[in-house]
Amino acid sequence: MSTLSYAVRDSTTMLRRNLKHILRYPVMPLMLIGIPVIFLLLFVYVLGGTLGAGLGGASGRAEYASYVTPGILLITVAGAAQGTAISVAMDMAEGIIARFRTMAIFRPSVLTGHVIGSFIQTMAGLAIIVGVAMLIGFRPNATAIEWLAAAGMLAMISFAVIWFSVACGLVTKSVEAASNLPMPLILLPFLGSGFVPTDSMPSGVAAFADYQPFTPVMETVRGLLLGTGIGHNAWLAVAWSVGITVVCYLWAKKLYNRDPIR
Amino acid sequence: MTQAAIKTTGLRKSFGSNQVLKGIDLEVAEGTIFALLGPNGAGKTTMVHILSTLIRADAGLGTVAGHDLAKEPDAVRDAIGVTGQFSAVDNFLNGEENLMLMADLRHLSKANGRKRTAELLSRFDLVEAARKPVATYSGGMRRRLDLAMTLVSSPRIIFLDEPTTGLDPRSRRTMWQIIRELVADGVTIFLTTQYLEEADELADRIALLDHGRLIAEGTPAELKRMIPGGHISLEFASVEQLQAASAMLGGSQKDTDALTLQVPSDGGVGSIRDLLDRLDRGRVDVSSLTVHTPDLDDVFLALTGQPDGERATVS
Ligand SMILES: Nc1ncnc2c1ncn2[C@@H]1O[C@H](COP(=O)(O)OP(=O)(O)OP(=O)(O)O)[C@@H](O)[C@H]1O
Ligand SMILES: [Mg+2]
């Protein structure tokens, strides 16, 4: 067999292993669905009336539900990052990882197994959140192609964030530290266009908001699903996603390949 | 002379300022059992980690199955199996799934993987526990599963880091039996242990590791010649009995306070029977008898003249 088919086979084996873990000990699904649903309900029902009015025009709670959904979707991605970092850090503490390292298997497969497992969960989580959002007033007007493009955009940023969190899970020495490291990601939708337009922020915060990776992603998803302007945000979002993925993949691979410390 | 399965020259490893291995030269012939003996912290596990490609040596050369550790780690990995000191099983899976996982990662076909898994489950007495989560296994079961996982791919060279530590005497014998069967099939075994008895029982050659250096290496018989014999300790009911026995057995050491007598002996059944026969003929009653066989400490004592702390190196 060729190197590539070994890579695929080993990664599939590791994915199967991770899916079994997830089904037996579902730690991540709780974080994945619970946190964004609470945020969604909080922002629509508690803050939505006032924030919606602030959007201008004849907006209200219902319009705000539509506005905030892309932000909530990115919160979901950030939550998944935390779950991934925790499960990678926990796995690295397991003795079986040492066994894997003494076997002639495609090295990154331990990591790709985690990534694809988390990715599947994240996409399922995002679908559930979209469903919940639609129940409480999210009214997208997208065509099938636009839905597909939005899903693709979310898939790309999820992939990037998951590789970042795999590296976080590898670089830390404890599970607690691994769970804290990706925590700031949860703030990015707030410090961006997730909950209120960036032009309503003080200039310093607005500058950060305009140049951080989540803003173009949220603007692109919002544009695709609600028909608002996208502009150059789509390219920015794709560039950020690909860039983060490549850098974090190489970083994670390097971290995994260094000698293990007990 | 057979080809060397494992060969190292000048292997060194430090963790920070802690020099753990200070230049190790060793050679293990194909199809033999090599035992690395040493106290806690001697560097046994570090040695296994280096030879099994888990960590890299700082300096020195090593070949395993004819492949250089540094240059062709994957070729080495294809030839070896490792059962580490600490459990290396997947706790979230059951025993059968653990073995199937190994079969998949060793690229066996599904049918072969299933066949091998069934064989190993029955060989290691795990059929009943096969579908139970490994987290519920006892230490001994876990150890057996660990070794079974190592054997899935029928490796030619196997590393066993303290394979019997924590096992009850019966499980230990079973483990010894399995190790002997493997060698009978031509497998090379590199094992570490803290028990001289175990090394004596199994190994073709033994090396003593202490403070990062090999202080002695040879066959069990060669090493035993370096160690003073053990002794038998006899306890008596009265001083009179003790005096009588002491007069009868030359070269013995008596302790009148404890009412004991230490008689040099190899600890074998023949010599014990002989000793008891002599006491019987002299009508001396022994209230208790303990056999003291030379242990690791005696070996170090003999080879270095110091029981603990900094030892001078001999070899
Ligand atoms: N990853 C590590 N980082 C720092 N020090 C280490 C590391 N691994 C081992 N050591 C040190 O190296 C020395 C040798 O350890 P090693 O585990 O090889 O000993 P051992 O002979 O296997 O002992 P034991 O009988 O207790 O298993 C010890 O002093 C230990 O503290
Ligand atoms: Mg050890």
Coordinates of C-alpha atoms in Angstrom, one line a residue, chain A:
Chain A
M1 CA 0.0 0.0 0.0
S2 CA 1.1 3.6 -0.6
T3 CA 1.8 6.1 2.0
L4 CA -1.4 7.9 1.2
S5 CA -3.6 4.9 1.6
Y6 CA -1.9 4.2 4.9
A7 CA -2.5 7.8 5.9
V8 CA -6.2 7.4 5.1
R9 CA -6.5 4.0 6.7
D10 CA -4.8 5.0 9.9
S11 CA -6.8 8.3 10.1
T12 CA -10.0 6.4 9.6
T13 CA -9.0 3.9 12.4
M14 CA -8.3 6.8 14.8
L15 CA -11.5 8.6 13.8
R16 CA -13.5 5.4 14.6
R17 CA -11.7 5.3 18.0
N18 CA -12.6 8.9 18.7
L19 CA -16.2 8.5 17.7
K20 CA -16.5 5.5 20.1
H21 CA -15.1 7.7 22.9
I22 CA -17.5 10.5 22.1
L23 CA -20.5 8.1 22.1
R24 CA -19.5 6.6 25.4
Y25 CA -18.4 9.7 27.2
P26 CA -20.2 12.7 25.7
V27 CA -18.4 15.6 27.3
M28 CA -18.2 17.8 24.3
P29 CA -21.8 17.7 23.1
L30 CA -22.9 19.5 26.2
M31 CA -20.6 22.4 25.7
L32 CA -21.3 22.3 22.0
I33 CA -25.1 22.7 22.3
G34 CA -25.7 24.0 25.8
I35 CA -23.6 27.2 25.8
P36 CA -24.8 28.6 22.5
V37 CA -28.4 27.8 23.2
I38 CA -28.3 29.7 26.5
F39 CA -26.6 32.7 24.8
L40 CA -29.2 32.6 22.0
L41 CA -32.1 32.6 24.4
L42 CA -30.5 35.2 26.6
F43 CA -29.7 37.6 23.8
V44 CA -33.1 37.2 22.0
Y45 CA -35.5 37.2 24.9
V46 CA -33.7 39.3 27.5
L47 CA -31.6 41.7 25.5
G48 CA -33.2 41.3 22.0
G49 CA -35.9 44.0 22.3
T50 CA -33.5 46.8 23.2
L51 CA -30.6 45.6 21.0
G52 CA -33.0 45.1 18.1
A53 CA -34.3 48.6 18.4
G54 CA -30.7 49.8 18.3
L55 CA -30.1 48.2 14.9
G56 CA -32.1 51.1 13.4
G57 CA -35.2 51.2 11.2
A58 CA -38.2 49.3 12.4
S59 CA -36.2 46.5 13.9
G60 CA -37.2 44.6 17.0
R61 CA -36.7 41.3 18.8
A62 CA -37.4 39.2 15.7
E63 CA -34.9 41.1 13.6
Y64 CA -32.4 40.8 16.3
A65 CA -32.8 37.0 16.3
S66 CA -31.8 37.1 12.7
Y67 CA -28.9 39.5 13.3
V68 CA -27.4 37.6 16.2
T69 CA -27.6 34.0 14.8
P70 CA -24.2 34.2 12.9
G71 CA -22.6 35.4 16.1
I72 CA -24.1 32.5 18.0
L73 CA -22.9 30.1 15.4
L74 CA -19.3 31.4 15.9
I75 CA -19.8 31.0 19.7
T76 CA -20.7 27.4 18.9
V77 CA -17.4 27.0 17.0
A78 CA -15.5 28.5 19.9
G79 CA -17.2 26.2 22.3
A80 CA -16.2 23.2 20.2
A81 CA -12.6 24.5 20.3
Q82 CA -12.7 24.2 24.1
G83 CA -14.1 20.7 23.9
T84 CA -11.5 19.6 21.4
A85 CA -8.6 21.0 23.4
I86 CA -9.9 19.1 26.5
S87 CA -10.3 15.8 24.7
V88 CA -6.9 16.1 23.1
A89 CA -5.2 16.9 26.4
M90 CA -7.0 14.1 28.1
D91 CA -6.1 11.7 25.4
M92 CA -2.4 12.7 25.5
A93 CA -2.3 11.7 29.1
E94 CA -3.5 8.2 28.2
G95 CA -0.8 5.5 28.1
I96 CA -2.0 4.2 24.8
I97 CA -0.6 7.3 23.1
A98 CA 2.9 6.0 24.0
R99 CA 2.1 2.7 22.4
F100 CA 0.9 4.5 19.2
R101 CA 4.3 6.3 19.1
T102 CA 6.2 3.0 19.0
M103 CA 4.1 1.7 16.1
A104 CA 4.6 2.3 12.4
I105 CA 1.5 4.3 11.8
F106 CA 0.9 7.5 9.9
R107 CA 2.0 9.9 12.6
P108 CA -0.6 12.7 12.3
S109 CA -3.4 10.2 12.3
V110 CA -3.8 10.5 16.1
L111 CA -4.5 14.2 15.5
T112 CA -6.6 13.9 12.3
G113 CA -8.8 11.4 14.2
H114 CA -9.5 14.1 16.8
V115 CA -9.9 16.8 14.2
I116 CA -12.4 14.9 12.0
G117 CA -14.3 13.6 15.1
S118 CA -14.6 17.2 16.5
F119 CA -15.5 18.5 13.0
I120 CA -18.4 16.1 12.6
Q121 CA -19.7 17.1 16.1
T122 CA -19.2 20.8 15.4
M123 CA -21.2 20.6 12.1
A124 CA -23.9 18.7 13.8
G125 CA -24.0 21.2 16.6
L126 CA -24.2 24.1 14.1
A127 CA -27.1 22.5 12.4
I128 CA -28.9 22.1 15.7
I129 CA -28.3 25.7 16.6
V130 CA -29.6 26.9 13.3
G131 CA -32.7 24.8 13.9
V132 CA -33.2 26.3 17.4
A133 CA -32.6 29.8 16.0
M134 CA -35.3 29.3 13.4
L135 CA -37.7 28.3 16.0
I136 CA -37.3 31.5 17.9
G137 CA -37.4 34.0 15.0
F138 CA -34.3 33.5 12.7
R139 CA -35.7 34.1 9.2
P140 CA -33.0 33.5 6.6
N141 CA -33.8 34.2 2.9
A142 CA -31.0 32.2 1.4
T143 CA -31.2 30.0 -1.8
A144 CA -29.9 26.5 -1.7
I145 CA -26.5 27.6 -3.1
E146 CA -26.2 30.3 -0.4
W147 CA -27.0 27.8 2.3
L148 CA -24.3 25.6 0.9
A149 CA -21.8 28.4 0.7
A150 CA -22.6 29.4 4.3
A151 CA -22.1 25.8 5.5
G152 CA -18.8 25.8 3.6
M153 CA -17.7 29.0 5.3
L154 CA -18.6 27.7 8.7
A155 CA -16.9 24.4 7.9
M156 CA -13.7 26.2 7.0
I157 CA -13.6 28.3 10.1
S158 CA -14.5 25.3 12.2
F159 CA -11.6 23.3 10.7
A160 CA -9.2 26.2 11.4
V161 CA -10.4 26.6 15.0
I162 CA -10.3 22.9 15.6
W163 CA -6.6 22.6 14.5
F164 CA -5.9 25.6 16.7
S165 CA -7.5 23.8 19.7
V166 CA -5.6 20.6 18.9
A167 CA -2.4 22.5 19.2
C168 CA -3.7 24.0 22.5
G169 CA -4.4 20.5 23.8
L170 CA -0.9 19.5 22.9
V171 CA 1.0 22.5 24.2
T172 CA -0.4 22.5 27.7
K173 CA 0.7 20.2 30.4
S174 CA -2.7 19.7 32.1
V175 CA -6.3 19.3 31.1
E176 CA -7.3 22.4 33.0
A177 CA -4.8 24.5 31.2
A178 CA -6.0 23.0 27.9
S179 CA -9.6 24.0 28.6
N180 CA -8.6 27.6 29.5
L181 CA -6.4 28.3 26.5
P182 CA -9.1 28.5 23.8
M183 CA -11.4 30.3 26.2
P184 CA -10.8 33.8 24.7
L185 CA -12.2 32.6 21.4
I186 CA -15.7 32.8 23.0
L187 CA -15.1 36.6 23.3
L188 CA -14.3 37.1 19.7
P189 CA -17.9 37.2 18.4
F190 CA -18.6 39.9 21.1
L191 CA -15.5 41.9 20.1
G192 CA -16.7 41.7 16.5
S193 CA -19.8 42.1 14.5
G194 CA -21.6 39.2 16.2
F195 CA -23.9 41.0 18.6
V196 CA -23.9 44.6 17.5
P197 CA -22.5 46.4 14.4
T198 CA -18.8 47.4 14.9
D199 CA -19.5 51.0 14.0
S200 CA -21.3 51.4 17.3
M201 CA -18.1 50.6 19.2
P202 CA -15.5 53.0 20.5
S203 CA -12.8 53.4 17.8
G204 CA -10.1 51.2 19.5
V205 CA -12.4 48.3 20.0
A206 CA -13.9 48.8 16.6
A207 CA -10.5 48.6 15.0
F208 CA -9.8 45.3 16.7
A209 CA -13.3 44.1 15.8
D210 CA -12.8 44.9 12.1
Y211 CA -9.5 43.1 11.8
Q212 CA -10.0 39.9 13.8
P213 CA -10.8 36.7 11.9
F214 CA -14.4 36.1 13.2
T215 CA -15.8 39.4 11.9
P216 CA -15.4 38.6 8.2
V217 CA -16.7 35.1 8.8
M218 CA -19.8 36.4 10.6
E219 CA -20.3 39.1 7.9
T220 CA -20.1 36.5 5.1
V221 CA -22.5 34.1 6.8
R222 CA -24.9 36.9 7.6
G223 CA -24.7 38.1 4.0
L224 CA -25.3 34.6 2.6
L225 CA -28.2 33.8 4.8
L226 CA -29.8 37.2 5.2
G227 CA -28.8 39.0 2.0
T228 CA -26.8 41.8 3.7
G229 CA -23.7 43.1 2.0
I230 CA -20.6 40.9 2.0
G231 CA -18.0 42.8 0.0
H232 CA -14.4 41.7 0.5
N233 CA -15.3 39.8 3.7
A234 CA -15.7 36.5 1.9
W235 CA -12.1 36.5 0.7
L236 CA -10.8 37.7 4.0
A237 CA -12.7 35.0 5.8
V238 CA -11.4 32.3 3.5
A239 CA -7.8 33.6 3.8
W240 CA -8.1 33.7 7.6
S241 CA -9.5 30.1 7.7
V242 CA -6.8 28.7 5.4
G243 CA -4.0 30.6 7.1
I244 CA -5.0 29.5 10.6
T245 CA -5.5 25.9 9.4
V246 CA -2.1 25.7 7.8
V247 CA -0.2 27.3 10.7
C248 CA -2.0 25.4 13.4
Y249 CA -1.6 22.1 11.5
L250 CA 2.1 22.5 11.3
W251 CA 2.3 23.7 14.9
A252 CA 0.3 20.7 16.2
K253 CA 2.3 18.3 14.1
K254 CA 5.5 19.7 15.5
L255 CA 4.2 19.5 19.1
Y256 CA 3.1 15.9 18.6
N257 CA 6.5 14.9 17.1
R258 CA 8.6 16.3 20.0
D259 CA 9.7 13.7 22.6
P260 CA 6.9 13.1 25.0
I261 CA 7.4 14.4 28.5
R262 CA 5.9 12.2 31.2

